[in-house]
Amino acid sequence: MRRRESPVESSDGYFYTFGFSFPPPLLSFLCPSILQSFISYSHFLISCNSSMATSFSATKVLQPLPLNSTRSAEKPLLGQSLKGSSSFLGSSSHKLSLKKTCYPHQSQRRSNKAVVAVSDVVKEKKSKSKSSSSNLLITKEEGLVLYEDMVLGRAFEDMCAQMYYRGKMFGFVHLYNGQEAVSTGFIKLLKKEDSVVSTYRDHVHALSKGVPARQVMSELFGKTTGCCRGQGGSMHMFSKEHNVLGGFAFIGEGIPVATGAAFTSKYRREVLKEAGCDDVTLAFFGDGTCNNGQFYECLNMAALWKLPIIFVVENNLWAIGMSHLRSTSDPEIWKKGPAFGMPGVHVDGMDVLKVREVAMEAVGRARRGEGPTLVECETYRFRGHSLADPDELRDPAEKNHYATRDPITALKKYMFENNLVNEAELKAIDKKIDELVEESVEFADASPVPARNQLLENVFADPRGFGIGPDGRYRCEDPKFTEGTAQV
């Protein structure tokens, strides 16, 4: 279909009517009465334009902000209507620029503008620190922790690619290369009691939360020594010990689980009177998920009950092969937070220090009982959607642009420029991580595969669902049944 404004039959044979054009073959399927009704309706709409314009001139119409506008520095992020909000909510004076190439298909949808990244509280800390001997964002010890965690994630995922192509892993394997700043920036601030809910791109989230590399690798190999005894695989990492509540293969399905975990923390604190319970939950998901219903339902529920949860959007700009800018009416996801009465923040997800500052504010708010936060981390994955994806849809220029903004390289540069570390210290960490990842592969390769009877475990909540055998006992209680040799 093509578009025109007035109904007319043109020389090319197309019939043009209010905003649309119909080719001759389509007209043959329309009965005369339907076609005449459509023409009459089109004339009616056109004739109403002048009167509608007059009416609208006397009516206050709420219009969305243009996407290419720059928000005034005087206006708070969420407006003044939110009572009792912390300074984090109204942060507008400290901005971090996202220098990014504007590609042709992006220029009409999203502008290259400064983004709100840290609160006035953080800015005040920085201004006070100028009078002190140091105004560094991190200490040497913190920098080494961040660097080691990011290098572990990168090296582990690179090894996963090798093992996948050697036939050691099966199914879909989604790697996290390029997005390490998000996982490290958030998860390394958590306590062991805090919970993390992930997606199908979950290996690095599990590693950052403390799940041993050998357990994650064994799970990818489908071995009994894996964190799920080989039954979860790449997309379903789970660890009760480390409060990793699972990777979820279907987008959006982890968000309600995370909301439930946050409700548990609030219930324990306010109903069961466990004063020391200040646990928080991180819900990770991608930009494509933000068009799904679970996302909006849980934002509403979390804001309504002031749950201690942080919704972390890992916006890598692509939902498999669909550009985020083509699939969302308003690509600025962080704006959806204020719509539900919670802070919405947009941060450079390729800079672990910026992510970390935003995470400190959001986690602190949740621990203090001030409710949820929506954080959009604009990042980029360096590989295809999965290892089965040839990655031919993304513009090479776009990929090259983000490759120059490698988060690990950026952190190294910051620590070198501020004399926090020397090259020998970082090389020692690189060597340590290489040995750790190699050992995880050897451990996984040597581990046993699950026994046949394990297939029936952790499947049915009620073991009586298997029925009663001829001897009157539940079939699940028959040793031969769990061995897979019972006659059923």
Short mmCIF file of C-alpha atoms in Angstrom, two decimals:
data_model
loop_
_atom_site.label_atom_id
_atom_site.label_comp_id
_atom_site.label_asym_id
_atom_site.label_seq_id
_atom_site.Cartn_x
_atom_site.Cartn_y
_atom_site.Cartn_z
CA MET A 1 0.00 0.00 0.00
CA ARG A 2 1.02 3.58 -0.64
CA ARG A 3 -0.26 6.67 1.13
CA ARG A 4 -2.17 9.76 -0.08
CA GLU A 5 -4.55 12.12 1.61
CA SER A 6 -7.57 12.46 -0.69
CA PRO A 7 -9.66 9.75 -2.38
CA VAL A 8 -8.94 9.67 -6.10
CA GLU A 9 -8.24 7.15 -8.84
CA SER A 10 -4.85 7.88 -10.40
CA SER A 11 -3.36 7.15 -13.80
CA ASP A 12 -1.37 4.21 -12.42
CA GLY A 13 -4.60 2.30 -11.67
CA TYR A 14 -4.33 2.65 -7.89
CA PHE A 15 -7.29 3.96 -5.94
CA TYR A 16 -6.08 6.45 -3.33
CA THR A 17 -8.13 7.24 -0.26
CA PHE A 18 -7.50 8.74 3.16
CA GLY A 19 -3.88 7.78 3.83
CA PHE A 20 -3.88 4.49 1.89
CA SER A 21 -3.80 3.20 -1.67
CA PHE A 22 -5.43 0.03 -2.99
CA PRO A 23 -4.12 -1.82 -6.06
CA PRO A 24 -6.67 -2.90 -8.67
CA PRO A 25 -6.52 -6.62 -7.70
CA LEU A 26 -7.57 -5.75 -4.17
CA LEU A 27 -10.46 -3.62 -5.38
CA SER A 28 -11.93 -6.60 -7.19
CA PHE A 29 -12.52 -8.28 -3.82
CA LEU A 30 -14.36 -5.30 -2.33
CA CYS A 31 -18.08 -5.19 -2.89
CA PRO A 32 -19.41 -1.81 -4.16
CA SER A 33 -21.21 -1.02 -0.90
CA ILE A 34 -18.06 -1.50 1.21
CA LEU A 35 -15.98 0.55 -1.18
CA GLN A 36 -18.53 3.36 -1.24
CA SER A 37 -18.70 3.36 2.57
CA PHE A 38 -14.92 3.65 2.77
CA ILE A 39 -14.96 6.60 0.34
CA SER A 40 -17.71 8.33 2.28
CA TYR A 41 -15.85 7.84 5.55
CA SER A 42 -12.68 9.25 4.03
CA HIS A 43 -14.54 12.36 2.84
CA PHE A 44 -16.03 12.72 6.30
CA LEU A 45 -12.61 12.64 8.00
CA ILE A 46 -11.19 15.19 5.58
CA SER A 47 -14.17 17.52 6.05
CA CYS A 48 -13.70 17.36 9.83
CA ASN A 49 -10.10 18.57 9.75
CA SER A 50 -10.90 22.26 10.07
CA SER A 51 -13.43 21.81 12.87
CA MET A 52 -11.11 19.39 14.71
CA ALA A 53 -8.28 21.89 14.55
CA THR A 54 -10.54 24.55 16.06
CA SER A 55 -11.61 22.22 18.85
CA PHE A 56 -8.05 21.13 19.68
CA SER A 57 -6.91 24.73 19.87
CA ALA A 58 -9.17 25.19 22.89
CA THR A 59 -8.24 21.87 24.53
CA LYS A 60 -5.11 21.04 26.49
CA VAL A 61 -3.60 17.97 24.83
CA LEU A 62 -0.77 16.06 26.51
CA GLN A 63 1.90 15.41 23.90
CA PRO A 64 4.87 13.09 24.29
CA LEU A 65 8.28 14.71 24.28
CA PRO A 66 9.99 14.62 20.88
CA LEU A 67 12.70 11.99 20.77
CA ASN A 68 15.27 14.43 19.47
CA SER A 69 14.76 16.96 22.23
CA THR A 70 17.23 17.56 25.04
CA ARG A 71 15.73 17.73 28.51
CA SER A 72 16.35 21.00 30.28
CA ALA A 73 18.90 20.81 33.06
CA GLU A 74 16.48 22.68 35.32
CA LYS A 75 13.77 20.01 35.04
CA PRO A 76 14.02 17.00 37.37
CA LEU A 77 14.05 13.50 35.94
CA LEU A 78 10.70 12.56 37.42
CA GLY A 79 9.18 15.96 38.05
CA GLN A 80 8.20 17.46 41.38
CA SER A 81 4.96 15.51 41.68
CA LEU A 82 6.63 12.53 43.38
CA LYS A 83 6.54 13.35 47.07
CA GLY A 84 9.21 12.06 49.37
CA SER A 85 11.55 11.20 46.55
CA SER A 86 15.26 11.08 47.15
CA SER A 87 17.74 13.22 45.32
CA PHE A 88 18.36 10.24 43.10
CA LEU A 89 14.93 10.75 41.55
CA GLY A 90 15.52 14.33 40.53
CA SER A 91 19.05 13.97 39.27
CA SER A 92 19.66 16.19 36.31
CA SER A 93 22.75 18.22 37.01
CA HIS A 94 25.33 15.50 36.54
CA LYS A 95 25.33 14.06 33.05
CA LEU A 96 27.49 11.59 31.24
CA SER A 97 27.73 11.86 27.48
CA LEU A 98 27.24 8.78 25.37
CA LYS A 99 29.39 9.48 22.34
CA LYS A 100 28.00 7.23 19.68
CA THR A 101 27.83 7.21 15.93
CA CYS A 102 24.39 8.04 14.60
CA TYR A 103 23.63 5.57 11.87
CA PRO A 104 21.13 6.41 9.14
CA HIS A 105 18.39 4.14 10.44
CA GLN A 106 18.78 5.58 13.94
CA SER A 107 18.78 9.30 13.20
CA GLN A 108 15.00 9.54 12.99
CA ARG A 109 14.32 7.71 16.22
CA ARG A 110 16.89 8.51 18.86
CA SER A 111 19.11 11.49 19.42
CA ASN A 112 22.72 11.68 20.50
CA LYS A 113 22.22 13.48 23.77
CA ALA A 114 23.56 13.52 27.28
CA VAL A 115 22.10 10.91 29.58
CA VAL A 116 21.33 11.04 33.26
CA ALA A 117 23.66 8.66 35.00
CA VAL A 118 24.34 9.57 38.61
CA SER A 119 22.46 11.41 41.29
CA ASP A 120 23.10 14.69 42.99
CA VAL A 121 24.27 12.68 45.98
CA VAL A 122 27.10 11.19 43.94
CA LYS A 123 27.92 14.58 42.49
CA GLU A 124 28.06 16.09 45.97
CA LYS A 125 30.46 13.36 47.05
CA LYS A 126 32.69 14.18 44.11
CA SER A 127 32.64 17.93 44.81
CA LYS A 128 33.59 17.34 48.42
CA SER A 129 36.34 14.94 47.44
CA LYS A 130 38.04 17.60 45.32
CA SER A 131 39.29 19.23 48.49
CA SER A 132 40.75 15.93 49.64
CA SER A 133 43.85 14.21 48.38
CA SER A 134 41.93 11.97 45.98
CA ASN A 135 38.78 12.17 43.88
CA LEU A 136 39.03 8.70 42.35
CA LEU A 137 35.84 6.75 41.68
CA ILE A 138 37.33 3.51 43.00
CA THR A 139 40.17 2.29 45.18
CA LYS A 140 42.88 0.00 43.90
CA GLU A 141 41.27 -3.00 45.60
CA GLU A 142 37.87 -2.24 44.07
CA GLY A 143 39.42 -1.76 40.65
CA LEU A 144 41.16 -5.13 40.79
CA VAL A 145 37.91 -6.85 41.82
CA LEU A 146 36.04 -5.26 38.92
CA TYR A 147 38.78 -6.08 36.44
CA GLU A 148 39.09 -9.71 37.53
CA ASP A 149 35.34 -10.28 37.33
CA MET A 150 35.09 -8.75 33.86
CA VAL A 151 38.09 -10.69 32.56
CA LEU A 152 36.63 -13.90 34.00
CA GLY A 153 33.37 -13.29 32.15
CA ARG A 154 35.12 -12.56 28.86
CA ALA A 155 37.57 -15.47 29.05
CA PHE A 156 34.84 -17.89 30.11
CA GLU A 157 32.60 -16.94 27.20
CA ASP A 158 35.46 -17.19 24.71
CA MET A 159 36.15 -20.70 25.98
CA CYS A 160 32.45 -21.55 25.67
CA ALA A 161 32.64 -20.67 21.98
CA GLN A 162 35.58 -23.04 21.52
CA MET A 163 33.85 -25.88 23.36
CA TYR A 164 30.60 -25.37 21.49
CA TYR A 165 32.27 -25.67 18.11
CA ARG A 166 34.10 -28.77 19.34
CA GLY A 167 30.79 -30.42 20.12
CA LYS A 168 31.08 -30.30 23.91
CA MET A 169 27.92 -28.23 24.30
CA PHE A 170 24.50 -28.69 22.76
CA GLY A 171 21.51 -26.53 21.97
CA PHE A 172 21.65 -22.76 21.89
CA VAL A 173 24.47 -20.95 23.67
CA HIS A 174 24.21 -17.17 24.06
CA LEU A 175 27.41 -15.34 24.96
CA TYR A 176 27.83 -12.14 26.96
CA ASN A 177 30.94 -10.65 25.33
CA GLY A 178 30.83 -6.86 25.44
CA GLN A 179 28.22 -6.54 28.19
CA GLU A 180 30.49 -7.36 31.15
CA ALA A 181 30.30 -3.85 32.62
CA VAL A 182 26.60 -4.35 33.41
CA SER A 183 26.96 -7.66 35.24
CA THR A 184 30.08 -6.60 37.14
CA GLY A 185 28.86 -3.08 37.90
CA PHE A 186 25.69 -4.36 39.55
CA ILE A 187 26.31 -7.83 40.94
CA LYS A 188 29.65 -7.13 42.63
CA LEU A 189 27.80 -4.69 44.93
CA LEU A 190 25.45 -7.39 46.23
CA LYS A 191 25.54 -9.51 49.36
CA LYS A 192 25.30 -13.28 49.20
CA GLU A 193 21.70 -13.08 50.46
CA ASP A 194 20.63 -10.84 47.56
CA SER A 195 19.00 -12.50 44.57
CA VAL A 196 19.71 -12.37 40.85
CA VAL A 197 17.28 -13.39 38.11
CA SER A 198 18.77 -13.72 34.66
CA THR A 199 17.89 -14.49 31.05
CA TYR A 200 19.14 -17.06 28.56
CA ARG A 201 22.41 -15.03 28.46
CA ASP A 202 23.15 -16.03 32.05
CA HIS A 203 26.64 -17.57 32.34
CA VAL A 204 28.38 -14.36 33.39
CA HIS A 205 25.63 -13.32 35.81
CA ALA A 206 26.14 -16.63 37.63
CA LEU A 207 29.92 -16.14 37.67
CA SER A 208 29.64 -12.59 39.01
CA LYS A 209 27.33 -13.82 41.80
CA GLY A 210 29.94 -16.32 42.91
CA VAL A 211 28.95 -19.60 41.28
CA PRO A 212 32.27 -21.43 40.67
CA ALA A 213 33.43 -21.51 37.06
CA ARG A 214 33.77 -25.29 37.15
CA GLN A 215 30.10 -25.64 38.12
CA VAL A 216 28.96 -23.34 35.32
CA MET A 217 31.13 -25.09 32.74
CA SER A 218 29.98 -28.52 33.91
CA GLU A 219 26.38 -27.39 33.54
CA LEU A 220 27.11 -26.32 29.98
CA PHE A 221 28.64 -29.75 29.36
CA GLY A 222 25.50 -31.40 30.81
CA LYS A 223 27.39 -33.12 33.64
CA THR A 224 26.25 -34.05 37.15
CA THR A 225 28.78 -31.68 38.70
CA GLY A 226 27.03 -28.69 37.15
CA CYS A 227 25.12 -26.19 39.27
CA CYS A 228 21.88 -27.87 38.12
CA ARG A 229 23.37 -31.38 37.89
CA GLY A 230 23.38 -31.11 34.12
CA GLN A 231 19.62 -30.66 33.79
CA GLY A 232 19.57 -26.91 33.18
CA GLY A 233 22.14 -26.30 30.48
CA SER A 234 23.20 -22.96 29.07
CA MET A 235 19.93 -21.08 29.49
CA HIS A 236 18.90 -22.25 32.97
CA MET A 237 21.69 -21.56 35.45
CA PHE A 238 20.43 -21.88 39.02
CA SER A 239 22.15 -21.92 42.39
CA LYS A 240 20.26 -21.92 45.66
CA GLU A 241 23.51 -21.43 47.56
CA HIS A 242 24.33 -18.21 45.70
CA ASN A 243 20.71 -17.02 45.25
CA VAL A 244 20.87 -17.20 41.48
CA LEU A 245 17.19 -17.86 40.84
CA GLY A 246 17.63 -19.06 37.31
CA GLY A 247 18.22 -18.12 33.75
CA PHE A 248 14.99 -18.05 31.74
CA ALA A 249 14.82 -19.03 28.10
CA PHE A 250 11.60 -17.19 27.29
CA ILE A 251 11.96 -13.44 27.48
CA GLY A 252 10.09 -11.76 30.30
CA GLU A 253 9.30 -14.89 32.30
CA GLY A 254 12.02 -14.17 34.86
CA ILE A 255 10.65 -10.74 35.78
CA PRO A 256 7.64 -12.06 37.77
CA VAL A 257 9.98 -14.48 39.59
CA ALA A 258 12.25 -11.57 40.53
CA THR A 259 9.25 -9.55 41.68
CA GLY A 260 8.19 -12.47 43.87
CA ALA A 261 11.67 -12.69 45.38
CA ALA A 262 11.56 -8.98 46.19
CA PHE A 263 8.12 -9.43 47.76
CA THR A 264 9.59 -12.20 49.94
CA SER A 265 12.21 -9.79 51.27
CA LYS A 266 9.59 -7.15 52.08
CA TYR A 267 7.29 -9.72 53.70
CA ARG A 268 10.07 -11.05 55.92
CA ARG A 269 11.00 -7.55 57.00
CA GLU A 270 7.56 -6.01 57.54
CA VAL A 271 5.34 -8.97 58.42
CA LEU A 272 7.70 -11.46 60.01
CA LYS A 273 9.59 -8.57 61.66
CA GLU A 274 13.03 -9.74 60.56
CA ALA A 275 14.69 -6.38 61.10
CA GLY A 276 17.98 -7.48 59.56
CA CYS A 277 16.39 -8.50 56.27
CA ASP A 278 17.35 -5.86 53.73
CA ASP A 279 17.85 -8.22 50.81
CA VAL A 280 17.37 -6.86 47.31
CA THR A 281 16.74 -8.49 43.94
CA LEU A 282 18.19 -7.73 40.54
CA ALA A 283 16.09 -8.61 37.49
CA PHE A 284 18.13 -8.65 34.27
CA PHE A 285 16.45 -8.60 30.86
CA GLY A 286 16.95 -7.16 27.40
CA ASP A 287 15.45 -4.38 25.34
CA GLY A 288 13.19 -6.79 23.42
CA THR A 289 11.54 -7.86 26.68
CA CYS A 290 10.37 -4.32 27.36
CA ASN A 291 7.59 -4.74 24.81
CA ASN A 292 6.11 -7.67 26.75
CA GLY A 293 3.26 -7.57 29.22
CA GLN A 294 5.06 -9.11 32.20
CA PHE A 295 7.43 -6.14 32.23
CA TYR A 296 4.65 -3.59 32.68
CA GLU A 297 2.66 -5.68 35.13
CA CYS A 298 5.66 -6.13 37.38
CA LEU A 299 6.70 -2.48 37.19
CA ASN A 300 3.23 -1.60 38.43
CA MET A 301 3.26 -4.20 41.20
CA ALA A 302 6.78 -3.31 42.37
CA ALA A 303 5.98 0.41 42.51
CA LEU A 304 2.62 -0.20 44.22
CA TRP A 305 4.22 -2.24 47.01
CA LYS A 306 7.60 -0.43 47.02
CA LEU A 307 9.47 -3.68 46.54
CA PRO A 308 13.28 -3.83 46.92
CA ILE A 309 14.01 -4.65 43.29
CA ILE A 310 16.10 -3.13 40.53
CA PHE A 311 14.95 -3.75 36.96
CA VAL A 312 18.13 -3.79 34.87
CA VAL A 313 17.58 -3.46 31.12
CA GLU A 314 20.61 -4.67 29.18
CA ASN A 315 19.81 -2.74 26.04
CA ASN A 316 22.26 -4.13 23.49
CA LEU A 317 20.18 -2.48 20.74
CA TRP A 318 19.18 -5.75 19.07
CA ALA A 319 16.50 -8.33 19.91
CA ILE A 320 17.99 -11.24 17.96
CA GLY A 321 17.86 -9.63 14.50
CA MET A 322 15.38 -6.85 15.23
CA SER A 323 16.76 -3.38 15.85
CA HIS A 324 15.44 -1.88 19.05
CA LEU A 325 14.83 1.39 17.22
CA ARG A 326 12.46 -0.32 14.79
CA SER A 327 10.43 -2.30 17.30
CA THR A 328 9.61 0.20 20.06
CA SER A 329 7.43 3.28 19.80
CA ASP A 330 9.64 5.14 22.30
CA PRO A 331 13.15 3.64 22.34
CA GLU A 332 14.05 5.38 25.59
CA ILE A 333 13.14 2.57 27.97
CA TRP A 334 14.11 4.42 31.15
CA LYS A 335 11.12 6.73 30.64
CA LYS A 336 8.80 3.85 31.51
CA GLY A 337 10.00 4.00 35.12
CA PRO A 338 8.53 7.44 35.92
CA ALA A 339 5.29 6.36 34.23
CA PHE A 340 4.86 3.85 37.06
CA GLY A 341 6.14 6.15 39.81
CA MET A 342 9.69 4.88 40.10
CA PRO A 343 13.04 6.38 39.07
CA GLY A 344 14.14 5.75 35.51
CA VAL A 345 17.83 6.09 34.69
CA HIS A 346 19.76 5.73 31.45
CA VAL A 347 23.46 4.92 31.77
CA ASP A 348 26.41 4.10 29.54
CA GLY A 349 26.50 0.33 29.86
CA MET A 350 29.97 0.13 28.32
CA ASP A 351 31.54 1.89 31.32
CA VAL A 352 31.66 -0.20 34.48
CA LEU A 353 32.36 2.81 36.70
CA LYS A 354 29.26 4.66 35.51
CA VAL A 355 27.17 1.52 35.87
CA ARG A 356 28.56 0.98 39.34
CA GLU A 357 27.64 4.48 40.53
CA VAL A 358 24.07 4.11 39.32
CA ALA A 359 23.89 0.62 40.86
CA MET A 360 25.07 1.93 44.23
CA GLU A 361 22.21 4.45 44.30
CA ALA A 362 19.59 1.96 43.13
CA VAL A 363 20.67 -0.82 45.50
CA GLY A 364 20.88 1.68 48.36
CA ARG A 365 17.35 2.88 47.70
CA ALA A 366 16.06 -0.68 47.68
CA ARG A 367 17.81 -1.54 50.96
CA ARG A 368 16.40 1.57 52.64
CA GLY A 369 12.89 0.53 51.65
CA GLU A 370 12.44 3.35 49.13
CA GLY A 371 11.22 1.04 46.38
CA PRO A 372 12.22 -0.12 42.91
CA THR A 373 14.35 1.49 40.20
CA LEU A 374 14.41 0.99 36.43
CA VAL A 375 17.90 1.26 34.96
CA GLU A 376 18.52 1.15 31.22
CA CYS A 377 22.11 0.21 30.47
CA GLU A 378 22.93 0.91 26.84
CA THR A 379 25.46 -1.74 25.92
CA TYR A 380 26.41 -3.94 22.97
CA ARG A 381 27.14 -7.61 22.41
CA PHE A 382 30.29 -8.36 20.44
CA ARG A 383 29.00 -11.69 19.06
CA GLY A 384 25.83 -12.79 17.35
CA HIS A 385 22.61 -13.49 19.23
CA SER A 386 23.82 -17.04 19.82
CA LEU A 387 26.67 -19.17 18.56
CA ALA A 388 24.31 -20.39 15.83
CA ASP A 389 23.85 -16.82 14.57
CA PRO A 390 26.17 -15.78 11.71
CA ASP A 391 25.58 -12.13 12.76
CA GLU A 392 25.05 -10.80 9.25
CA LEU A 393 22.23 -8.35 10.03
CA ARG A 394 24.12 -5.73 12.01
CA ASP A 395 26.04 -2.99 10.24
CA PRO A 396 29.81 -3.66 10.33
CA ALA A 397 30.39 0.03 11.02
CA GLU A 398 28.13 -0.20 14.07
CA LYS A 399 29.98 -3.26 15.36
CA ASN A 400 33.35 -1.61 14.83
CA HIS A 401 32.20 1.51 16.65
CA TYR A 402 31.24 -0.40 19.78
CA ALA A 403 34.34 -2.60 19.59
CA THR A 404 36.39 0.54 20.22
CA ARG A 405 34.43 1.04 23.44
CA ASP A 406 35.38 -2.31 25.00
CA PRO A 407 34.49 -2.03 28.73
CA ILE A 408 37.55 -3.99 29.86
CA THR A 409 39.90 -1.79 27.86
CA ALA A 410 38.18 1.31 29.26
CA LEU A 411 38.65 0.14 32.86
CA LYS A 412 42.31 -0.69 32.24
CA LYS A 413 42.86 2.76 30.79
CA TYR A 414 41.25 4.45 33.79
CA MET A 415 43.35 2.51 36.29
CA PHE A 416 46.56 3.15 34.38
CA GLU A 417 45.89 6.88 34.00
CA ASN A 418 45.20 7.21 37.73
CA ASN A 419 48.20 5.06 38.77
CA LEU A 420 45.99 2.53 40.54
CA VAL A 421 47.72 -0.53 39.10
CA ASN A 422 50.63 -1.50 36.95
CA GLU A 423 50.70 -3.78 33.94
CA ALA A 424 52.31 -6.64 35.85
CA GLU A 425 49.38 -6.79 38.28
CA LEU A 426 46.83 -7.02 35.49
CA LYS A 427 48.86 -9.64 33.63
CA ALA A 428 48.91 -11.71 36.81
CA ILE A 429 45.11 -11.56 36.93
CA ASP A 430 44.90 -12.50 33.24
CA LYS A 431 47.08 -15.55 33.88
CA LYS A 432 45.06 -16.55 36.94
CA ILE A 433 41.80 -16.36 34.98
CA ASP A 434 43.20 -18.34 32.04
CA GLU A 435 44.25 -21.13 34.40
CA LEU A 436 40.87 -21.04 36.16
CA VAL A 437 38.94 -21.37 32.91
CA GLU A 438 41.23 -24.15 31.63
CA GLU A 439 40.73 -26.03 34.88
CA SER A 440 36.95 -25.64 34.62
CA VAL A 441 37.02 -27.28 31.18
CA GLU A 442 39.15 -30.17 32.39
CA PHE A 443 36.87 -30.65 35.40
CA ALA A 444 33.71 -30.59 33.27
CA ASP A 445 35.14 -32.94 30.68
CA ALA A 446 36.11 -35.49 33.33
CA SER A 447 32.82 -35.30 35.21
CA PRO A 448 30.19 -38.05 34.80
CA VAL A 449 26.99 -37.67 32.81
CA PRO A 450 23.68 -37.92 34.72
CA ALA A 451 22.26 -41.35 35.42
CA ARG A 452 19.15 -42.42 33.58
CA ASN A 453 16.98 -42.26 36.69
CA GLN A 454 17.79 -38.56 37.12
CA LEU A 455 15.43 -37.76 34.24
CA LEU A 456 12.46 -38.31 36.54
CA GLU A 457 13.75 -36.07 39.31
CA ASN A 458 12.67 -32.45 39.80
CA VAL A 459 9.96 -32.82 37.18
CA PHE A 460 6.73 -33.40 39.09
CA ALA A 461 5.95 -31.50 42.29
CA ASP A 462 3.66 -34.34 43.47
CA PRO A 463 5.33 -37.77 43.21
CA ARG A 464 1.90 -39.37 43.53
CA GLY A 465 1.22 -38.21 40.01
CA PHE A 466 2.96 -41.38 38.80
CA GLY A 467 0.10 -43.49 40.15
CA ILE A 468 -0.14 -46.67 42.25
CA GLY A 469 1.47 -49.94 41.27
CA PRO A 470 -0.07 -53.46 41.44
CA ASP A 471 1.36 -53.92 44.94
CA GLY A 472 -0.53 -50.89 46.25
CA ARG A 473 2.57 -48.71 46.63
CA TYR A 474 3.25 -45.50 44.79
CA ARG A 475 5.25 -46.26 41.69
CA CYS A 476 7.74 -43.51 42.51
CA GLU A 477 8.70 -45.44 45.67
CA ASP A 478 9.67 -48.53 43.67
CA PRO A 479 13.49 -48.62 43.35
CA LYS A 480 13.14 -50.15 39.90
CA PHE A 481 11.04 -47.17 38.83
CA THR A 482 13.74 -44.63 39.61
CA GLU A 483 16.26 -46.91 37.92
CA GLY A 484 14.13 -46.87 34.81
CA THR A 485 13.57 -50.66 34.80
CA ALA A 486 10.09 -50.94 36.29
CA GLN A 487 7.31 -52.56 34.28
CA VAL A 488 4.57 -49.94 33.92
#
